[in-house]
Coordinates of C-alpha atoms in Angstrom, one line a residue:
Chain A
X24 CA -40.0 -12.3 -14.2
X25 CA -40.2 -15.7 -12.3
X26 CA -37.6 -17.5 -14.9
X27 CA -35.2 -15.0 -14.7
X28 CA -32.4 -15.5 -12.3
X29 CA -31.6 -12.0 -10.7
X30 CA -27.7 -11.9 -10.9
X31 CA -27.6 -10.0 -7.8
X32 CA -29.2 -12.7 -6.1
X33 CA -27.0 -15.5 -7.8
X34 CA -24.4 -13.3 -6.4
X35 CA -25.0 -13.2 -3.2
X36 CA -26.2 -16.8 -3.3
X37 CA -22.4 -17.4 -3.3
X38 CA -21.0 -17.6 0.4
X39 CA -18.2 -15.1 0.6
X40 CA -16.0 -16.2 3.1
X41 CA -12.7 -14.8 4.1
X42 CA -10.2 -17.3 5.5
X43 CA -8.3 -16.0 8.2
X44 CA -5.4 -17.8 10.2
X45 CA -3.6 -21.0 8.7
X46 CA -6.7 -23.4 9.0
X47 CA -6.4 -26.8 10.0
X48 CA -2.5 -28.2 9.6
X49 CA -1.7 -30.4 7.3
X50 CA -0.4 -33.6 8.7
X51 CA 2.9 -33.9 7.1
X52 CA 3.5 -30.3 8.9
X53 CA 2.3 -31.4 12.0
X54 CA 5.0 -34.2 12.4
X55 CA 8.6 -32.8 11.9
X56 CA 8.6 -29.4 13.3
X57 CA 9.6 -29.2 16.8
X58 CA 9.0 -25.9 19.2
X59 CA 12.8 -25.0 19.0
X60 CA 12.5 -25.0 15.2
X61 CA 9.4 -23.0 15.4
X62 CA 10.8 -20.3 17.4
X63 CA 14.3 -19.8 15.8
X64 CA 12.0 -19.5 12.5
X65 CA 9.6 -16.7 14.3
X66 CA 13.1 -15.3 15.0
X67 CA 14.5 -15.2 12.2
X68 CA 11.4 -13.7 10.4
X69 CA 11.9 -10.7 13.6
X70 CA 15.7 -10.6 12.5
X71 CA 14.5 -10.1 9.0
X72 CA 11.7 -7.3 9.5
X73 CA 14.7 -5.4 11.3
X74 CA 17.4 -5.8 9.0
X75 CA 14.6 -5.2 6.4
X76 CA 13.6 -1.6 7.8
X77 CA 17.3 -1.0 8.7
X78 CA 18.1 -0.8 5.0
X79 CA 15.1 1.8 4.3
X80 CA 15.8 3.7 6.2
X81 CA 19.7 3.9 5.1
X82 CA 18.3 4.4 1.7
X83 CA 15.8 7.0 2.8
X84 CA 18.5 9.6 4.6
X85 CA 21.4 8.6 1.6
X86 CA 19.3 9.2 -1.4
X87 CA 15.3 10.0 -0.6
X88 CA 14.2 7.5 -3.4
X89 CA 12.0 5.4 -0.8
X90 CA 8.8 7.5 0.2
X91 CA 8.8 8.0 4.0
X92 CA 5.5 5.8 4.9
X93 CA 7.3 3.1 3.3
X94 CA 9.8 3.8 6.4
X95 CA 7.9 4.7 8.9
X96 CA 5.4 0.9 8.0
X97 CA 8.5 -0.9 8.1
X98 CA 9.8 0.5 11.1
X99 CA 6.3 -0.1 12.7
X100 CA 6.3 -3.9 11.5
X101 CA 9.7 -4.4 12.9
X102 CA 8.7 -3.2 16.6
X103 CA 5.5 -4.9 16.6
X104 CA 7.2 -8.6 15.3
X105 CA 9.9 -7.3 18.5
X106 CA 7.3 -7.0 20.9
X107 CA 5.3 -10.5 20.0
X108 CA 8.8 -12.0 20.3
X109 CA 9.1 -10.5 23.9
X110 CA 5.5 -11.7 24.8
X111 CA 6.8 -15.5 23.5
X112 CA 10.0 -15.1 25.9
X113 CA 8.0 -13.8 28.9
X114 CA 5.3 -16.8 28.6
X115 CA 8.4 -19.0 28.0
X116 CA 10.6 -18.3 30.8
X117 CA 7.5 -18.1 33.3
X118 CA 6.5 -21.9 32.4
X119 CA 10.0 -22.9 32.7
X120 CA 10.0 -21.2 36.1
X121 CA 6.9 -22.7 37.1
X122 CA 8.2 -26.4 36.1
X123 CA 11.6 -25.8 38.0
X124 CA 9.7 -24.8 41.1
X125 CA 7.6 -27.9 40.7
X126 CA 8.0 -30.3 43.7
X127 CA 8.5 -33.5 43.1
Chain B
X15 CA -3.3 -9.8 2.7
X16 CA -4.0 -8.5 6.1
X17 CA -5.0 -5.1 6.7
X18 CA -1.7 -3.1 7.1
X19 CA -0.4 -4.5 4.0
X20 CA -3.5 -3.0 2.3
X21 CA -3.2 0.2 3.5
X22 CA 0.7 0.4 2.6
X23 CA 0.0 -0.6 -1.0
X24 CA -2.6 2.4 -1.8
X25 CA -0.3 4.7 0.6
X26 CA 2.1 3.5 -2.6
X27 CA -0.5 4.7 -5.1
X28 CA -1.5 7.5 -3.6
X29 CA 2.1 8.9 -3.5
X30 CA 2.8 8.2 -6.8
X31 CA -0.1 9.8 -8.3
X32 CA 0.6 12.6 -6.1
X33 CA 4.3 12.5 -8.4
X34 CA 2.0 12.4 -11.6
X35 CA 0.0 15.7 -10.4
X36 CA 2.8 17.5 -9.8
X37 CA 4.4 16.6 -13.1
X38 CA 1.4 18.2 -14.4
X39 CA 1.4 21.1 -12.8
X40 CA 5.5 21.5 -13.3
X41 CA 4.9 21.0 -17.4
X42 CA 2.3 23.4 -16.9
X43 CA 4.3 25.9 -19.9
X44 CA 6.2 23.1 -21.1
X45 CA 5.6 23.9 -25.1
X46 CA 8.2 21.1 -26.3
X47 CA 8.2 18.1 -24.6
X48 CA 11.3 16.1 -26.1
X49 CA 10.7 17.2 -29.5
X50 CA 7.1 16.1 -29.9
X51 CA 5.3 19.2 -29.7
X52 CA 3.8 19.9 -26.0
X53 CA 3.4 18.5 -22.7
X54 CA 0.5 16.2 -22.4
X55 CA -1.6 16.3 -18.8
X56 CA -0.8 12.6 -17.3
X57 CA -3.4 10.7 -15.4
X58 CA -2.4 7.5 -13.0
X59 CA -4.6 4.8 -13.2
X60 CA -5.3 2.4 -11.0
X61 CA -6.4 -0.9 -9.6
X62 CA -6.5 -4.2 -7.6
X63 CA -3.9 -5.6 -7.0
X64 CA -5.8 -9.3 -8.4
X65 CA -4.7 -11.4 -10.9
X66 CA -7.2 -12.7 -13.4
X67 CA -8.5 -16.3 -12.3
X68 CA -8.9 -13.9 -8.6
X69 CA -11.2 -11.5 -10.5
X70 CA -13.5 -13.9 -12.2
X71 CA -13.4 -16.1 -8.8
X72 CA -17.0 -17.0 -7.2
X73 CA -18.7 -15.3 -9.5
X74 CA -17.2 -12.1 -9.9
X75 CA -16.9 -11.5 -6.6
X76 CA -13.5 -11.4 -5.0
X77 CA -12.9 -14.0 -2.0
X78 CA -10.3 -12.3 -0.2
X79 CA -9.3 -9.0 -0.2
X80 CA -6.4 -7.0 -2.0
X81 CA -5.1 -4.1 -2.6
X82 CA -4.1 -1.8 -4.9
X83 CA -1.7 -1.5 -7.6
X84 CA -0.6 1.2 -10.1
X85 CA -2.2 0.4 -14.2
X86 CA -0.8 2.5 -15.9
X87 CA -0.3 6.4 -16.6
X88 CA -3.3 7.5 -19.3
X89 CA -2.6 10.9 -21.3
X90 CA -5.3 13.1 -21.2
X91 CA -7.3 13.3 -24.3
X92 CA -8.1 17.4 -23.8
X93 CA -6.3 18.9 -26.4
X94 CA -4.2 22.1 -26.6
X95 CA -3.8 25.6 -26.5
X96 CA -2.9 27.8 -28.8
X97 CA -1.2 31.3 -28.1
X98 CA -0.4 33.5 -30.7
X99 CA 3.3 34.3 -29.8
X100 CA 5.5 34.8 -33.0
X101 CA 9.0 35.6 -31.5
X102 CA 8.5 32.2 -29.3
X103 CA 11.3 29.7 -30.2
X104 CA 8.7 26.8 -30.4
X105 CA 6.5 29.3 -32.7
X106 CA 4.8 27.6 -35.8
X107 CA 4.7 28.9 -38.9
X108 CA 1.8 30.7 -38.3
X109 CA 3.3 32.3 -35.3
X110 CA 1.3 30.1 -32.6
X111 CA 2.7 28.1 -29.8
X112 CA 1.1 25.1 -28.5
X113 CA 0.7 24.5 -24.8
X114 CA -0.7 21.8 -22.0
X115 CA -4.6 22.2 -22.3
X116 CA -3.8 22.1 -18.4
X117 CA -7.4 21.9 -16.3
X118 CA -5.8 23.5 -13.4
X119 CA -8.8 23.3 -11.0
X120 CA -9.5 19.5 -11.9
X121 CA -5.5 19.3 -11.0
X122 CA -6.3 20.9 -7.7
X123 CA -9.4 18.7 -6.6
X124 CA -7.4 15.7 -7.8
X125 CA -4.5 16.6 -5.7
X126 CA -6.8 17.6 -2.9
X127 CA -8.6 13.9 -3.3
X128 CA -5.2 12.5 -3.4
X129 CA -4.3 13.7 -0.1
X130 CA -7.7 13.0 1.5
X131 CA -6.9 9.3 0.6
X132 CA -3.5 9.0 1.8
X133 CA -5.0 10.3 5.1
X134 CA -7.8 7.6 5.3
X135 CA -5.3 5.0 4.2
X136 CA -2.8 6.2 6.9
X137 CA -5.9 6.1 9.5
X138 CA -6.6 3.2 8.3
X139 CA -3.3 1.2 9.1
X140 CA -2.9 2.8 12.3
X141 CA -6.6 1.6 13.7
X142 CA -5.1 -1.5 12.1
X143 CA -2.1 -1.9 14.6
X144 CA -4.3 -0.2 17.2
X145 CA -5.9 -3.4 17.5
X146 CA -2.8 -5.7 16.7
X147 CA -1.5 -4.3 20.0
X148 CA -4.6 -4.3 22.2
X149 CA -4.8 -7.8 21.2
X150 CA -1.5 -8.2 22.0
X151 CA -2.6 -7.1 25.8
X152 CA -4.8 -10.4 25.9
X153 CA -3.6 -12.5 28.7
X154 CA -0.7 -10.3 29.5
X155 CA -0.4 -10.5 33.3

């Protein structure tokens, strides 16, 4: 018994780790992008989810062939992405109004 | 893959073996299935959505969750039944016609299952952007 390795304990001698987020940035990244070109991309990917979901659910009311929780998720995704935009904009435009009520 | 997209995937699988079991059920009589002899029962199979080198990763155990995917659709290995019905068109020439060996109350708890599942998925994604939002609320003044 005392030379065998237990595979369930050789299994769970492995860490399992889930990576969640983007991790450290990679250096290169770190250099070129700008904040503008960060938030016309988040834009874009908004404009996208919404032009995505609008053509499901054109297909789903001409010919039925998409299931309606397809719909219904893309639909969800789109206002969600809508509403992080908003909460970008808000925090935006109240540091720019704080910095233009700055005195100097 | 994040949790919504998860969800959506088996909500995919589960709808589409939800097609296959009523397939069964509508070939239930079907006695000639495009010429070669009668309808066979249908079962979806499925599985994660992992390739290979994700499968064999750390040991077996997969670092980082899927979801699900359709394998394939399996025929049903249960045979068929016989009828004795000699002025059937599809009679043989013993005066028998073959039909779907149909198990009609495994259809039934399989469909039942099958919506049981596409409930706990659909829970699923909406605790899922339950808490998307709420942490959406964080800092919001």
């Amino acid at each position: 018994m005392m030379g065998v390795v237990d595979p369930v304990a050789a299994r769970l001698a492995v860490p399992l780790t889930l990576p969640i987020g983007i991790g450290p940035s990679p250096a290169h990244a770190a250099q070129g992008v700008g904040f503008a070109e960060m938030l016309q991309a988040g834009i874009q990917a908004v404009d996208h989810k919404i032009s995505n979901s609008d053509v499901l659910v054109r297909n789903f009311t001409l010919d039925g062939s998409v299931p309606i929780h397809q719909v219904t998720a893309a639909l969800e995704d789109a206002r969600m992405a809508v509403e992080v935009a908003m909460q970008v904009r808000a925090r935006l435009v109240e540091t720019y109004r704080d910095f233009m009520a700055m005195q100097i | 893959m994040d949790a919504m997209a998860i969800s959506r995937t088996a909500l995919d699988v589960e709808w589409q073996r939800l097609q296959v079991i009523a397939q069964n059920l509508a070939n239930e009589n079907t006695t000639n299935a495009g010429g070669d002899g009668p309808y066979r029962p249908l079962r979806l199979v499925s599985g994660p959505d992992a390739g290979f080198e994700q499968l064999v990763d750390a040991n077996g155990v997969q670092s980082r969750p899927v979801g699900v995917r359709v394998v394939g659709l399996e025929p049903l290995a249960d045979g068929a039944r016989r009828v004795h019905d000699p002025a059937h068109p599809h009679a043989d020439a013993d005066g028998f016609v073959t039909y779907p060996n149909l198990d009609r109350a495994a259809e039934m708890t399989l469909l039942i299952r099958t919506s049981r599942a596409y409930e706990a998925n659909l829970t699923a994604m909406t605790i899922a952007q339950q808490m998307y939002m709420r942490a959406l609320d964080l800092g919001r003044r």
